[in-house]
PDB file of C-alpha atoms and ligand atoms in Angstrom:
ATOM      1  CA  MET A1386       0.000   0.000   0.000  1.00 84.00           C
ATOM      2  CA  PRO A1387       1.405   3.435  -0.878  1.00 89.00           C
ATOM      3  CA  SER A1388       2.132   5.738   2.071  1.00 93.00           C
ATOM      4  CA  ARG A1389      -0.680   8.221   2.504  1.00 95.00           C
ATOM      5  CA  LEU A1390       0.662  11.778   2.281  1.00 97.00           C
ATOM      6  CA  ALA A1391      -0.890  15.015   3.492  1.00 98.00           C
ATOM      7  CA  VAL A1392       0.641  18.158   2.035  1.00 98.00           C
ATOM      8  CA  LEU A1393       0.182  21.366   4.045  1.00 98.00           C
ATOM      9  CA  ALA A1394       0.595  24.569   2.055  1.00 97.00           C
ATOM     10  CA  SER A1395      -0.236  28.216   2.630  1.00 95.00           C
ATOM     11  CA  GLY A1396       0.597  29.681  -0.763  1.00 94.00           C
ATOM     12  CA  ARG A1397       1.280  29.127  -4.420  1.00 95.00           C
ATOM     13  CA  GLY A1398       1.853  25.361  -4.204  1.00 97.00           C
ATOM     14  CA  SER A1399       4.562  24.812  -6.811  1.00 98.00           C
ATOM     15  CA  ASN A1400       6.288  22.209  -4.607  1.00 98.00           C
ATOM     16  CA  LEU A1401       2.950  20.492  -4.099  1.00 98.00           C
ATOM     17  CA  GLN A1402       2.611  20.355  -7.889  1.00 98.00           C
ATOM     18  CA  ALA A1403       6.093  18.885  -8.271  1.00 97.00           C
ATOM     19  CA  ILE A1404       5.215  16.175  -5.725  1.00 97.00           C
ATOM     20  CA  ILE A1405       1.894  15.351  -7.402  1.00 95.00           C
ATOM     21  CA  ASP A1406       3.606  15.150 -10.816  1.00 94.00           C
ATOM     22  CA  HIS A1407       6.460  13.031  -9.489  1.00 94.00           C
ATOM     23  CA  PHE A1408       4.178  10.388  -7.998  1.00 91.00           C
ATOM     24  CA  ASP A1409       1.992  10.396 -11.124  1.00 87.00           C
ATOM     25  CA  ASN A1410       5.054   9.782 -13.284  1.00 85.00           C
ATOM     26  CA  ILE A1411       6.153   6.760 -11.301  1.00 79.00           C
ATOM     27  CA  ALA A1412       2.615   5.453 -10.902  1.00 67.00           C
ATOM     28  CA  ARG A1413       3.386   1.800 -11.502  1.00 56.00           C
ATOM     29  CA  GLU A1414       5.768   1.488  -8.623  1.00 65.00           C
ATOM     30  CA  ARG A1415       4.124   4.081  -6.486  1.00 76.00           C
ATOM     31  CA  VAL A1416       5.316   4.210  -2.911  1.00 89.00           C
ATOM     32  CA  ALA A1417       3.296   7.219  -1.872  1.00 93.00           C
ATOM     33  CA  LYS A1418       0.158   9.056  -2.795  1.00 93.00           C
ATOM     34  CA  VAL A1419      -1.032  12.548  -1.885  1.00 96.00           C
ATOM     35  CA  VAL A1420      -4.464  11.929  -0.370  1.00 96.00           C
ATOM     36  CA  LEU A1421      -5.011  15.300   1.314  1.00 98.00           C
ATOM     37  CA  VAL A1422      -3.953  18.889   0.754  1.00 98.00           C
ATOM     38  CA  ALA A1423      -4.780  21.142   3.676  1.00 98.00           C
ATOM     39  CA  SER A1424      -4.266  24.838   4.177  1.00 97.00           C
ATOM     40  CA  ASN A1425      -4.714  27.481   6.843  1.00 96.00           C
ATOM     41  CA  ARG A1426      -5.719  29.811   3.979  1.00 96.00           C
ATOM     42  CA  ALA A1427      -8.999  29.036   2.254  1.00 95.00           C
ATOM     43  CA  ASP A1428      -7.830  30.986  -0.825  1.00 95.00           C
ATOM     44  CA  SER A1429      -4.481  29.206  -1.184  1.00 96.00           C
ATOM     45  CA  PRO A1430      -3.738  28.430  -4.850  1.00 97.00           C
ATOM     46  CA  ALA A1431      -2.391  25.094  -3.584  1.00 97.00           C
ATOM     47  CA  LEU A1432      -5.971  24.027  -2.868  1.00 97.00           C
ATOM     48  CA  ILE A1433      -6.913  24.737  -6.473  1.00 97.00           C
ATOM     49  CA  ARG A1434      -3.990  22.655  -7.723  1.00 97.00           C
ATOM     50  CA  ALA A1435      -5.103  19.796  -5.469  1.00 98.00           C
ATOM     51  CA  ALA A1436      -8.728  19.998  -6.547  1.00 97.00           C
ATOM     52  CA  THR A1437      -7.598  19.987 -10.196  1.00 97.00           C
ATOM     53  CA  ALA A1438      -5.710  16.772  -9.482  1.00 96.00           C
ATOM     54  CA  SER A1439      -8.828  15.310  -7.776  1.00 97.00           C
ATOM     55  CA  ILE A1440      -7.158  15.261  -4.360  1.00 97.00           C
ATOM     56  CA  ASP A1441      -9.235  15.925  -1.235  1.00 98.00           C
ATOM     57  CA  ILE A1442      -8.763  19.399   0.200  1.00 98.00           C
ATOM     58  CA  ALA A1443      -9.383  20.902   3.610  1.00 97.00           C
ATOM     59  CA  HIS A1444      -9.098  24.230   5.348  1.00 96.00           C
ATOM     60  CA  PHE A1445      -8.185  24.342   9.027  1.00 94.00           C
ATOM     61  CA  ASP A1446      -7.472  26.996  11.633  1.00 92.00           C
ATOM     62  CA  GLY A1447      -3.672  27.339  11.690  1.00 89.00           C
ATOM     63  CA  ALA A1448      -3.888  29.292  14.946  1.00 91.00           C
ATOM     64  CA  ASP A1449      -5.562  26.665  17.153  1.00 92.00           C
ATOM     65  CA  ASP A1450      -3.658  24.215  19.368  1.00 95.00           C
ATOM     66  CA  GLY A1451      -3.457  21.551  16.658  1.00 96.00           C
ATOM     67  CA  THR A1452      -6.719  19.800  17.523  1.00 96.00           C
ATOM     68  CA  GLN A1453      -8.253  20.510  14.102  1.00 96.00           C
ATOM     69  CA  LEU A1454      -5.171  19.532  12.146  1.00 97.00           C
ATOM     70  CA  LEU A1455      -4.660  16.334  14.130  1.00 97.00           C
ATOM     71  CA  ALA A1456      -8.295  15.314  13.609  1.00 97.00           C
ATOM     72  CA  LEU A1457      -7.886  15.848   9.856  1.00 97.00           C
ATOM     73  CA  LEU A1458      -4.664  13.814   9.687  1.00 98.00           C
ATOM     74  CA  GLN A1459      -6.276  10.990  11.626  1.00 98.00           C
ATOM     75  CA  LYS A1460      -9.470  11.056   9.566  1.00 98.00           C
ATOM     76  CA  PHE A1461      -7.427  10.621   6.369  1.00 98.00           C
ATOM     77  CA  ARG A1462      -5.146   7.984   7.988  1.00 98.00           C
ATOM     78  CA  ILE A1463      -2.062  10.018   7.060  1.00 98.00           C
ATOM     79  CA  ASP A1464       1.335   8.290   7.227  1.00 97.00           C
ATOM     80  CA  LEU A1465       3.535  11.255   6.315  1.00 98.00           C
ATOM     81  CA  VAL A1466       2.984  15.022   6.564  1.00 98.00           C
ATOM     82  CA  VAL A1467       4.761  17.132   3.952  1.00 98.00           C
ATOM     83  CA  LEU A1468       5.066  20.889   4.527  1.00 98.00           C
ATOM     84  CA  ALA A1469       5.315  22.789   1.264  1.00 98.00           C
ATOM     85  CA  GLY A1470       5.291  26.509   1.894  1.00 95.00           C
ATOM     86  CA  TYR A1471       3.246  26.115   5.069  1.00 95.00           C
ATOM     87  CA  LEU A1472       3.827  29.320   7.001  1.00 90.00           C
ATOM     88  CA  LYS A1473       2.469  28.541  10.476  1.00 92.00           C
ATOM     89  CA  ARG A1474       4.197  26.730  13.293  1.00 92.00           C
ATOM     90  CA  ILE A1475       3.091  23.093  13.669  1.00 95.00           C
ATOM     91  CA  PRO A1476       1.597  22.731  17.175  1.00 96.00           C
ATOM     92  CA  SER A1477       3.408  20.445  19.630  1.00 95.00           C
ATOM     93  CA  LYS A1478       0.571  17.978  19.912  1.00 96.00           C
ATOM     94  CA  VAL A1479       0.784  17.300  16.136  1.00 97.00           C
ATOM     95  CA  ILE A1480       4.593  17.104  16.242  1.00 97.00           C
ATOM     96  CA  HIS A1481       4.462  14.545  19.041  1.00 96.00           C
ATOM     97  CA  GLU A1482       1.750  12.425  17.442  1.00 97.00           C
ATOM     98  CA  TYR A1483       3.621  12.460  14.100  1.00 97.00           C
ATOM     99  CA  ALA A1484       7.196  12.404  15.451  1.00 95.00           C
ATOM    100  CA  GLY A1485       9.643  11.630  12.639  1.00 95.00           C
ATOM    101  CA  ARG A1486       6.819  11.784  10.092  1.00 97.00           C
ATOM    102  CA  ILE A1487       6.658  15.517   9.290  1.00 98.00           C
ATOM    103  CA  ILE A1488       9.048  16.938   6.717  1.00 98.00           C
ATOM    104  CA  ASN A1489       9.718  20.453   5.509  1.00 97.00           C
ATOM    105  CA  ILE A1490      11.675  22.170   2.768  1.00 98.00           C
ATOM    106  CA  HIS A1491      13.624  25.348   3.375  1.00 97.00           C
ATOM    107  CA  PRO A1492      15.094  27.490   0.551  1.00 98.00           C
ATOM    108  CA  ALA A1493      18.618  27.818   1.990  1.00 98.00           C
ATOM    109  CA  LEU A1494      21.380  25.673   3.449  1.00 98.00           C
ATOM    110  CA  LEU A1495      20.256  25.166   7.057  1.00 97.00           C
ATOM    111  CA  PRO A1496      21.311  25.772   9.762  1.00 96.00           C
ATOM    112  CA  ALA A1497      22.223  29.058   8.016  1.00 97.00           C
ATOM    113  CA  PHE A1498      19.424  31.471   7.147  1.00 97.00           C
ATOM    114  CA  GLY A1499      16.673  29.628   9.015  1.00 95.00           C
ATOM    115  CA  GLY A1500      14.537  30.159  12.077  1.00 92.00           C
ATOM    116  CA  GLU A1501      11.356  32.004  12.947  1.00 88.00           C
ATOM    117  CA  GLY A1502      10.430  34.717  10.443  1.00 89.00           C
ATOM    118  CA  MET A1503      12.877  33.430   7.827  1.00 93.00           C
ATOM    119  CA  TYR A1504      10.671  32.603   4.883  1.00 92.00           C
ATOM    120  CA  GLY A1505      10.030  33.743   1.333  1.00 94.00           C
ATOM    121  CA  ALA A1506      12.050  36.665  -0.016  1.00 96.00           C
ATOM    122  CA  ARG A1507      13.557  37.362   3.432  1.00 97.00           C
ATOM    123  CA  VAL A1508      15.694  34.229   3.191  1.00 98.00           C
ATOM    124  CA  HIS A1509      17.186  35.168  -0.178  1.00 98.00           C
ATOM    125  CA  GLU A1510      17.642  38.815   0.822  1.00 98.00           C
ATOM    126  CA  ALA A1511      19.601  37.663   3.888  1.00 98.00           C
ATOM    127  CA  VAL A1512      21.774  35.309   1.804  1.00 98.00           C
ATOM    128  CA  ILE A1513      22.640  38.136  -0.621  1.00 98.00           C
ATOM    129  CA  ALA A1514      23.208  40.659   2.181  1.00 98.00           C
ATOM    130  CA  ALA A1515      25.630  38.228   3.849  1.00 98.00           C
ATOM    131  CA  GLY A1516      27.630  37.993   0.618  1.00 98.00           C
ATOM    132  CA  ALA A1517      27.257  34.186   0.561  1.00 98.00           C
ATOM    133  CA  LYS A1518      28.686  32.531  -2.550  1.00 98.00           C
ATOM    134  CA  GLU A1519      26.193  29.710  -2.413  1.00 98.00           C
ATOM    135  CA  SER A1520      22.749  28.970  -1.137  1.00 98.00           C
ATOM    136  CA  GLY A1521      20.621  25.892  -1.647  1.00 98.00           C
ATOM    137  CA  VAL A1522      17.811  23.681  -0.529  1.00 98.00           C
ATOM    138  CA  THR A1523      17.361  21.770   2.728  1.00 98.00           C
ATOM    139  CA  VAL A1524      14.800  19.070   3.447  1.00 98.00           C
ATOM    140  CA  HIS A1525      14.510  18.248   7.138  1.00 98.00           C
ATOM    141  CA  LEU A1526      12.361  16.537   9.741  1.00 97.00           C
ATOM    142  CA  VAL A1527      10.188  18.893  11.747  1.00 97.00           C
ATOM    143  CA  ASP A1528      10.559  18.898  15.515  1.00 93.00           C
ATOM    144  CA  ASP A1529       9.841  21.455  18.237  1.00 89.00           C
ATOM    145  CA  ASP A1530      12.902  23.482  17.312  1.00 84.00           C
ATOM    146  CA  TYR A1531      12.036  25.768  14.375  1.00 84.00           C
ATOM    147  CA  ASP A1532      14.052  24.835  11.207  1.00 88.00           C
ATOM    148  CA  ARG A1533      16.427  22.753  13.350  1.00 91.00           C
ATOM    149  CA  GLY A1534      15.147  19.162  12.908  1.00 95.00           C
ATOM    150  CA  PRO A1535      17.461  16.459  11.476  1.00 97.00           C
ATOM    151  CA  ILE A1536      18.512  17.165   7.888  1.00 98.00           C
ATOM    152  CA  LEU A1537      17.454  14.590   5.275  1.00 98.00           C
ATOM    153  CA  ALA A1538      18.799  16.171   2.084  1.00 98.00           C
ATOM    154  CA  GLN A1539      20.649  19.270   0.918  1.00 98.00           C
ATOM    155  CA  TRP A1540      21.599  20.598  -2.499  1.00 98.00           C
ATOM    156  CA  ARG A1541      23.824  23.575  -3.253  1.00 98.00           C
ATOM    157  CA  VAL A1542      22.867  26.424  -5.598  1.00 98.00           C
ATOM    158  CA  PRO A1543      25.341  29.134  -6.639  1.00 98.00           C
ATOM    159  CA  VAL A1544      24.694  32.785  -5.809  1.00 98.00           C
ATOM    160  CA  GLU A1545      25.611  35.036  -8.763  1.00 98.00           C
ATOM    161  CA  LYS A1546      27.024  38.554  -8.255  1.00 97.00           C
ATOM    162  CA  SER A1547      24.091  40.033 -10.173  1.00 97.00           C
ATOM    163  CA  ASP A1548      21.449  38.133  -8.162  1.00 98.00           C
ATOM    164  CA  THR A1549      18.397  39.807  -6.702  1.00 98.00           C
ATOM    165  CA  ALA A1550      16.223  38.020  -4.142  1.00 98.00           C
ATOM    166  CA  GLU A1551      13.867  37.173  -7.030  1.00 98.00           C
ATOM    167  CA  SER A1552      16.478  35.683  -9.355  1.00 98.00           C
ATOM    168  CA  LEU A1553      18.035  33.657  -6.532  1.00 98.00           C
ATOM    169  CA  ALA A1554      14.612  32.460  -5.353  1.00 98.00           C
ATOM    170  CA  ALA A1555      13.815  31.255  -8.870  1.00 98.00           C
ATOM    171  CA  ARG A1556      17.106  29.317  -9.161  1.00 98.00           C
ATOM    172  CA  VAL A1557      16.586  27.725  -5.735  1.00 98.00           C
ATOM    173  CA  LEU A1558      12.937  26.893  -6.481  1.00 98.00           C
ATOM    174  CA  ASN A1559      13.905  24.932  -9.606  1.00 98.00           C
ATOM    175  CA  VAL A1560      16.135  22.756  -7.447  1.00 98.00           C
ATOM    176  CA  GLU A1561      13.435  22.401  -4.774  1.00 98.00           C
ATOM    177  CA  HIS A1562      11.154  20.875  -7.398  1.00 98.00           C
ATOM    178  CA  ILE A1563      13.755  18.192  -8.121  1.00 98.00           C
ATOM    179  CA  VAL A1564      14.968  17.486  -4.591  1.00 98.00           C
ATOM    180  CA  TYR A1565      11.713  17.548  -2.615  1.00 98.00           C
ATOM    181  CA  PRO A1566       9.645  14.895  -4.445  1.00 97.00           C
ATOM    182  CA  ARG A1567      12.603  12.496  -4.460  1.00 96.00           C
ATOM    183  CA  THR A1568      13.279  13.003  -0.760  1.00 98.00           C
ATOM    184  CA  VAL A1569       9.593  12.482   0.046  1.00 97.00           C
ATOM    185  CA  GLU A1570       9.742   9.266  -1.980  1.00 95.00           C
ATOM    186  CA  MET A1571      12.822   8.096  -0.072  1.00 96.00           C
ATOM    187  CA  VAL A1572      11.215   8.803   3.318  1.00 96.00           C
ATOM    188  CA  ALA A1573       8.040   6.967   2.265  1.00 95.00           C
ATOM    189  CA  MET A1574      10.100   3.966   1.137  1.00 92.00           C
ATOM    190  CA  LEU A1575      11.964   3.863   4.439  1.00 92.00           C
ATOM    191  CA  GLN A1576       8.676   4.147   6.297  1.00 88.00           C
ATOM    192  CA  GLN A1577       7.296   1.180   4.395  1.00 86.00           C
ATOM    193  CA  LEU A1578      10.411  -0.916   4.973  1.00 87.00           C
ATOM    194  CA  GLU A1579      10.203  -0.117   8.661  1.00 85.00           C
ATOM    195  CA  SER A1580       6.557  -1.107   8.912  1.00 81.00           C
ATOM    196  CA  LYS A1581       7.301  -4.407   7.042  1.00 81.00           C
ATOM    197  CA  THR A1582      10.152  -5.328   9.351  1.00 85.00           C
ATOM    198  CA  SER A1583       8.188  -4.450  12.484  1.00 81.00           C
ATOM    199  CA  SER A1584       5.055  -6.433  11.481  1.00 72.00           C
TER     200      SER A1584
HETATM  201  C1  GRF B 138       9.441  27.340  -1.102  1.00 93.72           C
HETATM  202  O1  GRF B 138      10.488  28.194  -1.441  1.00 93.72           O
HETATM  203  C2  GRF B 138       9.782  26.506   0.101  1.00 93.72           C
HETATM  204  O2  GRF B 138      11.145  26.231   0.215  1.00 93.72           O
HETATM  205  C3  GRF B 138       9.351  27.369   1.247  1.00 93.72           C
HETATM  206  O3  GRF B 138       8.197  28.032   0.791  1.00 93.72           O
HETATM  207  C4  GRF B 138       8.218  28.114  -0.635  1.00 93.72           C
HETATM  208  C5  GRF B 138       6.930  27.498  -1.099  1.00 93.72           C
HETATM  209  O4  GRF B 138       6.745  27.660  -2.486  1.00 93.72           O
HETATM  210  N1  GRF B 138       9.176  26.598   2.458  1.00 93.72           N
HETATM  211  P1  GRF B 138       5.534  26.907  -3.203  1.00 93.72           P
HETATM  212  O5  GRF B 138       4.259  27.336  -2.487  1.00 93.72           O
HETATM  213  O6  GRF B 138       5.776  25.441  -3.070  1.00 93.72           O
HETATM  214  O7  GRF B 138       5.550  27.370  -4.611  1.00 93.72           O
END
């Protein structure tokens, strides 16, 4: 049985799209399937992408203590939670219930340029302001420590002298779309191996 994925997104949803496309393209040996896309923003374009792909969608209150989100994840029997541009903090009760099963992507080489408030253009502006020669992509497990969970994958991206936050963001995003679906696939495969050996 493929692992059942929930993708949480607050915005545009291009990583969600890359994940949907990736698992469609390897359909015959599918190890995971996006069964739910949920957002704290009812008008998130990610929800439209999901609906277009005939995936169930849900809106939840990103400011509550996690009760709503946890109920959703349990209702859909979610194995793995994938954050793709989800801008709220995941409440502790969800982190503890899904320990080791929540992953996030960050558009820089963590532990540099991460932490609370570091998202979107701010990350790339900070990289350029620091004069860094390279940036990149980090996929990591989510724990209570913001942007500090164990790192699963990283990929470097050069910073050009002429870069603006926009041009750097675009270069990094292209790499995100390659790295994230493959890392999600790897985590799902490991999860399945683990459940086979423990049963
Ligand atoms: C990405 O840059 C991701 O690294 C960050 O938020 C952005 C989401 O973009 N966490 P999209 O909504 O997937 O297009």
